[in-house]
Short mmCIF file of C-alpha atoms and ligand atoms in Angstrom, two decimals:
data_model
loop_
_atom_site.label_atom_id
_atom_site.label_comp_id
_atom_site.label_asym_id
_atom_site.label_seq_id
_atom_site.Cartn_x
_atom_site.Cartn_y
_atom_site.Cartn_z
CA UNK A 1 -23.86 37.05 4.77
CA UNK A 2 -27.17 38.69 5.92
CA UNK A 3 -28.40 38.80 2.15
CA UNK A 4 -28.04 35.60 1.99
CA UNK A 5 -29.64 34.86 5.05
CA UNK A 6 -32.51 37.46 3.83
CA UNK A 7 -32.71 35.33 0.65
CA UNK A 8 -32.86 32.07 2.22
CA UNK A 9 -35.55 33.39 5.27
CA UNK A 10 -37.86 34.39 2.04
CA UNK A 11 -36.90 31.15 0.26
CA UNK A 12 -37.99 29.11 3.44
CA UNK A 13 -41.04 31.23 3.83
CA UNK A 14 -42.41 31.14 -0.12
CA UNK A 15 -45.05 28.47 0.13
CA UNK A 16 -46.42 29.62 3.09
CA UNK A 17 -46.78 32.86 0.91
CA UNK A 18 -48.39 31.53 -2.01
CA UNK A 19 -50.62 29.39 0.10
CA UNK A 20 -51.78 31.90 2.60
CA UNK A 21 -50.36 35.25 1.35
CA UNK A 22 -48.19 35.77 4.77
CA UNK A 23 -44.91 34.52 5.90
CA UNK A 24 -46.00 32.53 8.23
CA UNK A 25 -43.78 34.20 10.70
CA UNK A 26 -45.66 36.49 12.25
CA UNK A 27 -43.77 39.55 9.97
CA UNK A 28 -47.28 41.28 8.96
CA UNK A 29 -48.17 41.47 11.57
CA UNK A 30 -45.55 42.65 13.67
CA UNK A 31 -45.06 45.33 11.11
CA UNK A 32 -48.58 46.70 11.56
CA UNK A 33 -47.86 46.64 15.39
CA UNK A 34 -44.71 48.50 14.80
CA UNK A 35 -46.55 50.91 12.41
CA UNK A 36 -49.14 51.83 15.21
CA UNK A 37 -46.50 52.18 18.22
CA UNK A 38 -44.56 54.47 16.22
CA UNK A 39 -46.28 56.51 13.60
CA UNK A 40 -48.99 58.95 14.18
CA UNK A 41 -52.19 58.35 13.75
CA UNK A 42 -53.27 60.26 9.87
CA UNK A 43 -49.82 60.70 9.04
CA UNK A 44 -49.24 58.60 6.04
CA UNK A 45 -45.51 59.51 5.17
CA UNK A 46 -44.87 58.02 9.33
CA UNK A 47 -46.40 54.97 8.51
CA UNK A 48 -44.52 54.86 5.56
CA UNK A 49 -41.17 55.72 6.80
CA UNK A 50 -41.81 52.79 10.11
CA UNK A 51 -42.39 50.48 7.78
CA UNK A 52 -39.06 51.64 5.95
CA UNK A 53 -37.40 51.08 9.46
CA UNK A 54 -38.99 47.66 10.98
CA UNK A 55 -37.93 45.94 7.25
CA UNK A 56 -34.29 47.37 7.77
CA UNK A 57 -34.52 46.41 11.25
CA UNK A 58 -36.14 42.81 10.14
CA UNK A 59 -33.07 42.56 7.61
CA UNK A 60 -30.16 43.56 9.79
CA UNK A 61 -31.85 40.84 12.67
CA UNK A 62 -29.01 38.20 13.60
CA UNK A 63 -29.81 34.60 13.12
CA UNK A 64 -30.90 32.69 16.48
CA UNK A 65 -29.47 28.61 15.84
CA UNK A 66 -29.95 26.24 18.78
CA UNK A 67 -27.93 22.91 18.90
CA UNK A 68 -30.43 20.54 20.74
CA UNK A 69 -29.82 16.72 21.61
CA UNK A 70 -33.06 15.45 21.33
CA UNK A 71 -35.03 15.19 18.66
CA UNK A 72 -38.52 15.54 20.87
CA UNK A 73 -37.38 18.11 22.71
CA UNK A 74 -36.40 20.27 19.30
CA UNK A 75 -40.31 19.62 18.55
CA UNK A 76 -41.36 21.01 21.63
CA UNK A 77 -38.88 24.32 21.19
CA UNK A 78 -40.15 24.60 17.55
CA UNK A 79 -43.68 24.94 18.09
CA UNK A 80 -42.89 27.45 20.70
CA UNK A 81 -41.12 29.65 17.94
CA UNK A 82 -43.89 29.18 16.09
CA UNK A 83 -46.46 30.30 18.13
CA UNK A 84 -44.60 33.52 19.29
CA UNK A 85 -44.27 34.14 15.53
CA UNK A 86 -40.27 33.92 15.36
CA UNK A 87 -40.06 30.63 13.52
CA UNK A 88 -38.56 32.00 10.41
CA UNK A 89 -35.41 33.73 12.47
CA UNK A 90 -34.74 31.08 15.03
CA UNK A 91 -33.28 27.35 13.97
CA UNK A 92 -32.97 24.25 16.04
CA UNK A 93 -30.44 21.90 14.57
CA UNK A 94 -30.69 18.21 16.30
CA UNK A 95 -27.05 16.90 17.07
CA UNK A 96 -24.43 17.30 19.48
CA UNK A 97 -20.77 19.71 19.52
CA UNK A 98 -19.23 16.13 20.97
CA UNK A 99 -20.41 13.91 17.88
CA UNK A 100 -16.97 14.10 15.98
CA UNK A 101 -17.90 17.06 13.98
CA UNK A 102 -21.06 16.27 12.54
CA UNK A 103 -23.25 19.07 13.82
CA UNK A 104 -20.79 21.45 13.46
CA UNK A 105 -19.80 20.76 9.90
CA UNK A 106 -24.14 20.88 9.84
CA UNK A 107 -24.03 24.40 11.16
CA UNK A 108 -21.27 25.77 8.77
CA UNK A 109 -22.38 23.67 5.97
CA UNK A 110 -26.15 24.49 6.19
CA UNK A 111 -26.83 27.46 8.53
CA UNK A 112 -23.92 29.70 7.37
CA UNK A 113 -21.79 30.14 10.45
CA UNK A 114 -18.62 30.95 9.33
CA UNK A 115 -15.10 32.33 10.97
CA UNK A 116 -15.99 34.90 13.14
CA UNK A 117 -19.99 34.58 13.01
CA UNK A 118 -20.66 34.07 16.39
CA UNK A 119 -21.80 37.27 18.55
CA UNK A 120 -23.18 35.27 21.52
CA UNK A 121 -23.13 31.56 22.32
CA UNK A 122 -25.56 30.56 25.39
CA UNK A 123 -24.76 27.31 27.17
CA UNK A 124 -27.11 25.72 28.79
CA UNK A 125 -27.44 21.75 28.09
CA UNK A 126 -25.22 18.63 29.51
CA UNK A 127 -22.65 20.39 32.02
CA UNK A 128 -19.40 18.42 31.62
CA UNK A 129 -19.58 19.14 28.01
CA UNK A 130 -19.54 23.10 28.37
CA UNK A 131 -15.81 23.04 28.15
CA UNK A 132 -15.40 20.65 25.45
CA UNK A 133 -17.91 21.80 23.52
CA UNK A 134 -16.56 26.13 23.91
CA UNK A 135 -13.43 24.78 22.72
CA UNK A 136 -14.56 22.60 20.15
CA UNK A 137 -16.30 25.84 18.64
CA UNK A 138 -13.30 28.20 19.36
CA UNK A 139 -11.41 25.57 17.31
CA UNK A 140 -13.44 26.69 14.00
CA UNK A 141 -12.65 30.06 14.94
CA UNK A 142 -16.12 31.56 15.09
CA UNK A 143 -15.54 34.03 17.97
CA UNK A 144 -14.53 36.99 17.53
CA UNK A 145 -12.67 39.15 19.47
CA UNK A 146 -15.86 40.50 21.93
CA UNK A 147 -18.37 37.54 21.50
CA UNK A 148 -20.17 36.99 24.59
CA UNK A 149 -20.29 33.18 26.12
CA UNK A 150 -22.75 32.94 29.03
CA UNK A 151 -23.32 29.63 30.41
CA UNK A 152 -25.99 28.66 33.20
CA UNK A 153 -25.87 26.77 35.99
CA UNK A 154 -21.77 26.89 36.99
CA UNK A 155 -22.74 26.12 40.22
CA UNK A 156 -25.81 23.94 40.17
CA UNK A 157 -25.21 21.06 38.89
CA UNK A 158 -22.05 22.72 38.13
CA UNK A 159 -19.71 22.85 35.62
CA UNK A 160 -16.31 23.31 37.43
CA UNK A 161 -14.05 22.70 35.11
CA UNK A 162 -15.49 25.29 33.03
CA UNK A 163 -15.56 27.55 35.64
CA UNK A 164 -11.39 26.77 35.95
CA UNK A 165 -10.62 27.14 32.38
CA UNK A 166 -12.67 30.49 33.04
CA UNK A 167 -10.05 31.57 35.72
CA UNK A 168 -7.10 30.15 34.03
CA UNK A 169 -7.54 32.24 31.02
CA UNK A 170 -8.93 35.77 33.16
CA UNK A 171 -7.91 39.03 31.07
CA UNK A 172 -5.79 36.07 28.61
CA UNK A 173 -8.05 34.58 26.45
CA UNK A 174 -11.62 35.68 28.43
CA UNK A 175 -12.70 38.21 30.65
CA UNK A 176 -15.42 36.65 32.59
CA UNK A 177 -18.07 37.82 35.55
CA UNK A 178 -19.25 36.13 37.53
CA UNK A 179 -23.21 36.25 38.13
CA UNK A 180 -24.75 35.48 41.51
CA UNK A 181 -28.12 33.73 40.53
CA UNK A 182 -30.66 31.06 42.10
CA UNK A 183 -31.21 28.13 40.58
CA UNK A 184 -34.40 28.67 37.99
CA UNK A 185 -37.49 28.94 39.82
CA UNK A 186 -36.96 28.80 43.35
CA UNK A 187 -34.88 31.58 45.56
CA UNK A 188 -33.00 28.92 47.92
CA UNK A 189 -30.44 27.11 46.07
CA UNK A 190 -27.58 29.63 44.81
CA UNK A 191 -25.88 29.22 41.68
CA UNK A 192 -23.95 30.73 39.13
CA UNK A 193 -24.38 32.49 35.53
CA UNK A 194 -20.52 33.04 33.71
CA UNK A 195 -20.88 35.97 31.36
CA UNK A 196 -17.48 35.78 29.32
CA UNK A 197 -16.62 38.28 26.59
CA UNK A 198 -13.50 36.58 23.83
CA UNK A 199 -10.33 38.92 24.10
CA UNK A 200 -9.20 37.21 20.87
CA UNK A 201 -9.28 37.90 17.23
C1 SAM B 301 -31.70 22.69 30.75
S1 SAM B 301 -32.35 22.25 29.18
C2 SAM B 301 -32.28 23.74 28.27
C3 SAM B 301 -33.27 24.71 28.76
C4 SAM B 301 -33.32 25.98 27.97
N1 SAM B 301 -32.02 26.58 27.78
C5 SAM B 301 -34.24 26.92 28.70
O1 SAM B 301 -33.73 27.82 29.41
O2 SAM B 301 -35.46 26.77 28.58
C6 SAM B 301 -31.06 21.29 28.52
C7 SAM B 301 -31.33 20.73 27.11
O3 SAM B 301 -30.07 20.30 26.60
C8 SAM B 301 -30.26 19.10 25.87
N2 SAM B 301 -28.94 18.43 25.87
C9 SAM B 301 -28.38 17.66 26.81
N3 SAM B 301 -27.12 17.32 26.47
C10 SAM B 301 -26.88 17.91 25.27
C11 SAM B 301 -25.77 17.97 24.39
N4 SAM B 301 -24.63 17.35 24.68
N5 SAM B 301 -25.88 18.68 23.25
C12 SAM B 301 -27.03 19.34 22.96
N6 SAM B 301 -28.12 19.33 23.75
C13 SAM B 301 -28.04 18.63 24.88
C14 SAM B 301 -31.35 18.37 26.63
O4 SAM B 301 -32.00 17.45 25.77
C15 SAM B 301 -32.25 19.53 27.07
O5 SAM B 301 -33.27 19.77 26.10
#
């Protein structure tokens, strides 16, 4: 599956290529920052051998796919990616987990998550549909047993019947911990980060 993704990052990033001779990611140039950090100065075989590693490294990187409501607010994210030069390793897919299957039969179809695919999942959007939406992707069975789930703001505005199902299934289905945080920002209003590894699968 990471060929493939390899294939389709270069496929996506061709005309920018042809046009301009780069990626358009930002990959040259991280490269050269990588060969400078690492290799010594004069020592051509180093440079050689960092560029070796950052293209492994580049090649073995795990796919970043946001599911975002809004199509405006996608924009926004997208020309932040671009700008800090990840564009071509990070995805935002416009839909909803709730819409009946759509998006996700978007994200298997299109963006290749498949059983077992998903290493973390960070939840951060509309709070009562945390818990829908976790088992709605547990459904398709794309955990796997050690995936990480951490979801924001259990407390504030609060999300307690995630936080329940959380409990309910302790050392069964998830181990969870639970974070102490503040509420972004600001250090007065307390609130909660759930960090939940899968003990299925
Ligand atoms: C708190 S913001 C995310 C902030 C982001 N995680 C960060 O730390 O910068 C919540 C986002 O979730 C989106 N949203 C709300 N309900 C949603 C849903 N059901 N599915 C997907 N996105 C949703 C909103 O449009 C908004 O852009």
């Amino acid at each position: 599956m990471n060929g493939l993704r390899r294939w389709a990052r270069l496929a996506l990033g061709m005309p920018s290529f042809v046009r301009t001779g780069q990626f358009g990611d930002g990959r040259e140039t991280a490269c050269a920052d990588f060969v400078e950090a690492t290799a010594p100065r004069g020592d051509v075989a180093a440079a050689l051998a960092a560029i070796d590693t950052f293209a492994t490294r580049e090649a073995m990187l795990v796919k970043v796919l946001s599911v975002e409501f809004s199509a405006a607010n996608a924009e926004v994210a997208r020309r932040i990616w671009a700008h800090a030069g990840v564009a071509g390793r990070v995805t935002c897919v416009v839909g909803t987990i709730g819409d009946g299957g759509h998006t996700l039969d978007t994200l298997a179809g299109e963006h290749d998550v498949t059983a077992g695919g998903v290493d973390l999942l960070f939840i951060d959007h509309d709070k009562s549909a945390y818990l829908p939406d976790l088992l709605a992707i547990e459904e398709r069975g794309w955990l796997h047993r050690g995936s990480i789930v951490v979801a924001d703001n259990v407390r504030i505005p609060g999300a307690p019947g995630y936080r329940r199902y959380m409990r309910e299934q302790q050392g069964v289905r998830w181990d969870t911990v639970e974070h102490k945080t503040h509420v972004e920002y600001q250090s007065l209003l307390p609130d909660l980060v759930l960090e939940s590894e899968y003990l299925v699968g």
